[in-house]
Amino acid sequence: MPGPPPGLCWALLVLLAALGLGLIDLSVVAQEPFWADLQPRVALVERGGSLWLNCSTNCPRPERGGLETSLRRNGTQRGLRWLARQLVDIREPETQPVCFFRCARRTLQARGLIRTFQRPDRVELVPLPAWQPVGENFTLSCRVPGAGPRGSLTITLLRGTQELIHRSFSAEPPRARGAVLTATVLARREDHGANFSCHAELDLRPHGLGLFENSSAPRMLRTFALPPESPRLAVPRLLEVGSERPVSCALDGLFPVSEAQVYLALGDQRLSPDITLEGDALRATATATASAEQEGTRQLVCNMTLGGETRETRENVTVYSFSAPLLTLSESSVPEGKMVTVTCAAGARALVTLDGVPAAVPGQPAQLELNATVNDDRRGFFCNATLEVDGEILSKNESTELRVLYAPALDSVGCPERITWLEGTEASLTCVAHGVPPPNVSCVRSGKAEVIEGLLRVVREHAGTYRCEATNARGSAAKNVAITVEYGPSFEELSCPSNWTWVEGSGRLFSCEVAGKPQPRVECIGSRGTSEGVLLPLAPPDPSVRAPSVPSEIAAGIYTCNATNRHGSMVKMVAVNVESPPKMNESTCPSHQTWLEGAEAAVLACAALGHPSPQVSCSREGAPWPQRLHVSRQDAGTYLCLATNPHGTEARTITVGVEYRPVVAELAASPPGGVWPGGNFTLTCRAEAWPPAQISWRAPPGALNIGLSSNNSTLSVAGALGSHGGEYECAATNAHGRHVRRITVRVAGPWLWVAVGGAVGGAALLAAGAGLAFYVQSTACKKGEYNVQEAESSGEAVCLNGAGGSTGGGASAQGGTEPEGTAEALVGDEVFAIQLTSA
């Protein structure tokens, strides 16, 4: 089946499209509300400015539309669904324009808001008072007319750069414009000359605009302080015509004191004061001069003005006239013996008195007559005039002098008998003589014709006696004058040496004589070394003065000697050395000394103290000094030692003792031939030694019941047993050594006992003896042991180690010396033997 023709298809498509558009449009109308819109909806415009408003709608075919506002319009542009209009010269604080359209029998509206702002172009600070009292309040008022909106406005009152008060008006309604800020401020001294100002800020930054600022012109404040009391006025109560008197006016507590004005006047005469400022005080001083036309009572006025206020003081001053008295002499210079008249006169109302004698009545003169004598020369006459003014007695004086002509006279005042000059200064010998007319005076040194005139450079040679003579037309007079020249201290090496040696025990003091007049006082104090701060005793310069006691010792060192009198001082350094004569005592040269025999030849231990170091020499008394290489007992004796230095000799006697080691000189037995069992025997030991030796014994082992004498020199045995047989040792000991000697004692019986013993137990004894001998020789004797075996007191075996024992029936002794502090050392070769004895 064929399809529709192409033209019909296109027509259907167009129709469907049209219907689709209509359906879509109808759906929009049915689904979306129509509205009107105004842009900008809210606007902020500077007062007097312009603004474009755009009014639009979404109505497809609005019937009509417009913009309602009371503001002036400058131009309009339109479209189907919009219009734009320019509003100019906008001045109202707030307006609400309305945009409207008529659509589908409805009125669509959009309301806008236009506000204006005005910059703070005028910031005005109300004028300040010309002067403001310190301590009182004044008002600061700032006006910012028209600026707004006030809610965005901030006003700050300033003192210089210091903020006094700050206020913002954020709570004010939007239509509010302009602002006033007022503050009450207490005036202070430091506010004087300070600038006050007002600063305004309009902050529109939250609205997308800027910050607008302005400040007022600064206004300077002048503060002042003026105390309530009146100035202090110091004026004379009385003022003489033609005289000048100071007046002063003062007031404290002024601020600023330099701004104060002073008016000072005497009557209608204005004074020109000198102004003195000190802190807050002002003092005005001037000189008041009264004229004859002002005679009488006048007022002196002081007026001080500051800050428009005034303080004033007035005082009465009496102006008067009072002439000085007139004092005259009939002749001012008269010869001795002539009459003189003295007259004192003054004004009509004044009362005069001449030398204490008043005139009869006021206005009359007073007179005195006298016959001139020498005592009247230069006599003064006194004239006094008194005048009562305003209840006060005023006085004026006049004096004159009478000259009487007479011959010269030299007294102690004008020409003293003794004059003191100081060396090195300038002086003149001037004798003033009394006499009229004035005498001529000349002075000549005794023995010389040259007249002393003018200034002299004083030296010591100017001292001496001078004759002064005064001459005038009426005669002459003469007088002797003694001149003394004084001078400061000076040292000379001969009288005060730079180096001084003090000898201990000499009784001398340091003599430091110093030239000077008057006699200087000298003091020497240690300044270095061991003498630091020590005062050196000095011999008095005057032999008649008692010298200080001589100290037992003086410290050596450097002393500073200071000589002082009233004309100065001088210093000299003095080195003090201390020396002493020889001294020997028990510590330096013992009086008893001990030598040891056999030692190298000794020297006496003798030294001496002293400075310089003494030389010591010693010699033996009664015998020549032995020349030996070693000390001998013959060296003991008495010696004399002499110590010598430049300051003397000291002698000392020394006793020398010689000590020696002990020697056992004798060791003997009694009886000498041995002892029978049960018998008694004695051993005697004698030793030579110094100091005396101590005797000690060593007996055979097992020997009992041994007796010793009190000094151990004798050993005795009563009832000898076989154990008492053997070697005895005597040892002599002192501090220098030990010496030993030995002796063997034999206790023996009949040979019968030997035979019987041999028969009974020969074999056993031989065997035992052989074994014992072998043991002793090989072991016990080698060890130095001494073993004794007793068999019921029938026999004894003795080991003699180097004892030199004998098998005979007698006793023998052998000696040896043992060094001190060592073990026993026996003399000779070792001998090993056994002796068998029987009871």
Coordinates of N, CA, C and O in Angstrom, one line a residue, residues 237-238 295 318-323 347-352 362 384-396:
R237 N 58.2 101.3 104.9 CA 57.1 102.2 105.5 C 57.4 103.6 105.3 O 56.4 104.4 105.1
L238 N 58.7 104.0 105.3 CA 59.1 105.4 105.1 C 60.0 105.4 103.9 O 60.9 104.6 103.7
E295 N 55.9 114.0 98.6 CA 56.0 114.0 100.1 C 54.6 113.9 100.7 O 53.7 114.5 100.3
T318 N 55.1 106.4 103.5 CA 55.2 107.8 103.8 C 56.5 108.4 103.2 O 57.6 107.9 103.5
V319 N 56.4 109.4 102.4 CA 57.5 110.1 101.7 C 57.9 111.3 102.6 O 57.0 112.1 102.9
Y320 N 59.2 111.4 102.9 CA 59.6 112.5 103.8 C 60.9 113.1 103.3 O 61.6 112.5 102.5
S321 N 61.3 114.3 103.9 CA 62.6 115.0 103.6 C 63.4 115.1 104.9 O 62.8 115.5 105.9
F322 N 64.7 114.7 104.9 CA 65.5 114.8 106.1 C 67.0 115.0 105.6 O 67.6 114.1 105.0
S323 N 67.5 116.2 105.8 CA 68.9 116.5 105.4 C 69.9 116.1 106.4 O 69.6 116.1 107.6
G347 N 68.6 120.6 110.1 CA 67.4 121.3 109.6 C 66.6 121.9 110.8 O 66.9 121.6 112.0
A348 N 65.5 122.6 110.4 CA 64.7 123.3 111.4 C 64.0 122.4 112.4 O 63.9 122.7 113.5
R349 N 63.6 121.1 111.9 CA 62.8 120.3 112.8 C 63.7 119.2 113.4 O 63.2 118.3 114.2
A350 N 65.0 119.2 113.1 CA 65.9 118.1 113.6 C 66.6 118.5 114.9 O 66.9 119.7 115.1
L351 N 66.8 117.5 115.8 CA 67.5 117.7 117.0 C 68.9 117.1 116.9 O 69.1 116.0 116.5
V352 N 70.0 118.0 117.1 CA 71.3 117.6 116.9 C 72.0 117.3 118.2 O 71.7 117.9 119.3
P362 N 65.3 121.6 119.2 CA 65.4 121.3 117.8 C 65.6 122.5 116.9 O 65.1 123.6 117.2
N384 N 75.1 113.8 115.5 CA 73.9 113.0 115.2 C 72.7 113.9 115.2 O 72.5 114.8 116.0
A385 N 71.8 113.7 114.1 CA 70.6 114.5 114.0 C 69.4 113.5 114.0 O 69.5 112.5 113.3
T386 N 68.4 113.8 114.7 CA 67.2 112.9 114.8 C 66.0 113.7 114.3 O 65.8 114.9 114.6
L387 N 65.0 112.9 113.7 CA 63.8 113.5 113.2 C 62.7 112.5 113.3 O 62.9 111.3 112.9
E388 N 61.5 112.9 113.9 CA 60.4 112.0 114.0 C 59.5 112.1 112.8 O 59.1 113.2 112.4
V389 N 59.3 110.9 112.1 CA 58.4 110.8 110.9 C 57.4 109.7 111.2 O 57.8 108.5 111.3
D390 N 56.1 110.1 111.1 CA 55.1 109.1 111.2 C 55.3 108.2 112.4 O 55.1 106.9 112.4
G391 N 55.6 108.7 113.6 CA 55.8 108.0 114.8 C 57.1 107.2 114.9 O 57.4 106.5 115.9
E392 N 58.0 107.4 113.9 CA 59.3 106.7 113.9 C 60.4 107.7 114.0 O 60.4 108.7 113.3
I393 N 61.4 107.4 114.9 CA 62.5 108.3 115.0 C 63.6 107.9 114.0 O 64.1 106.8 114.0
L394 N 64.0 108.9 113.1 CA 65.0 108.7 112.1 C 66.3 109.4 112.6 O 66.2 110.4 113.3
S395 N 67.4 108.9 112.2 CA 68.7 109.4 112.6 C 69.6 109.5 111.4 O 69.7 108.6 110.6
K396 N 70.4 110.6 111.4 CA 71.5 110.8 110.5 C 72.7 111.3 111.2 O 72.6 112.0 112.2

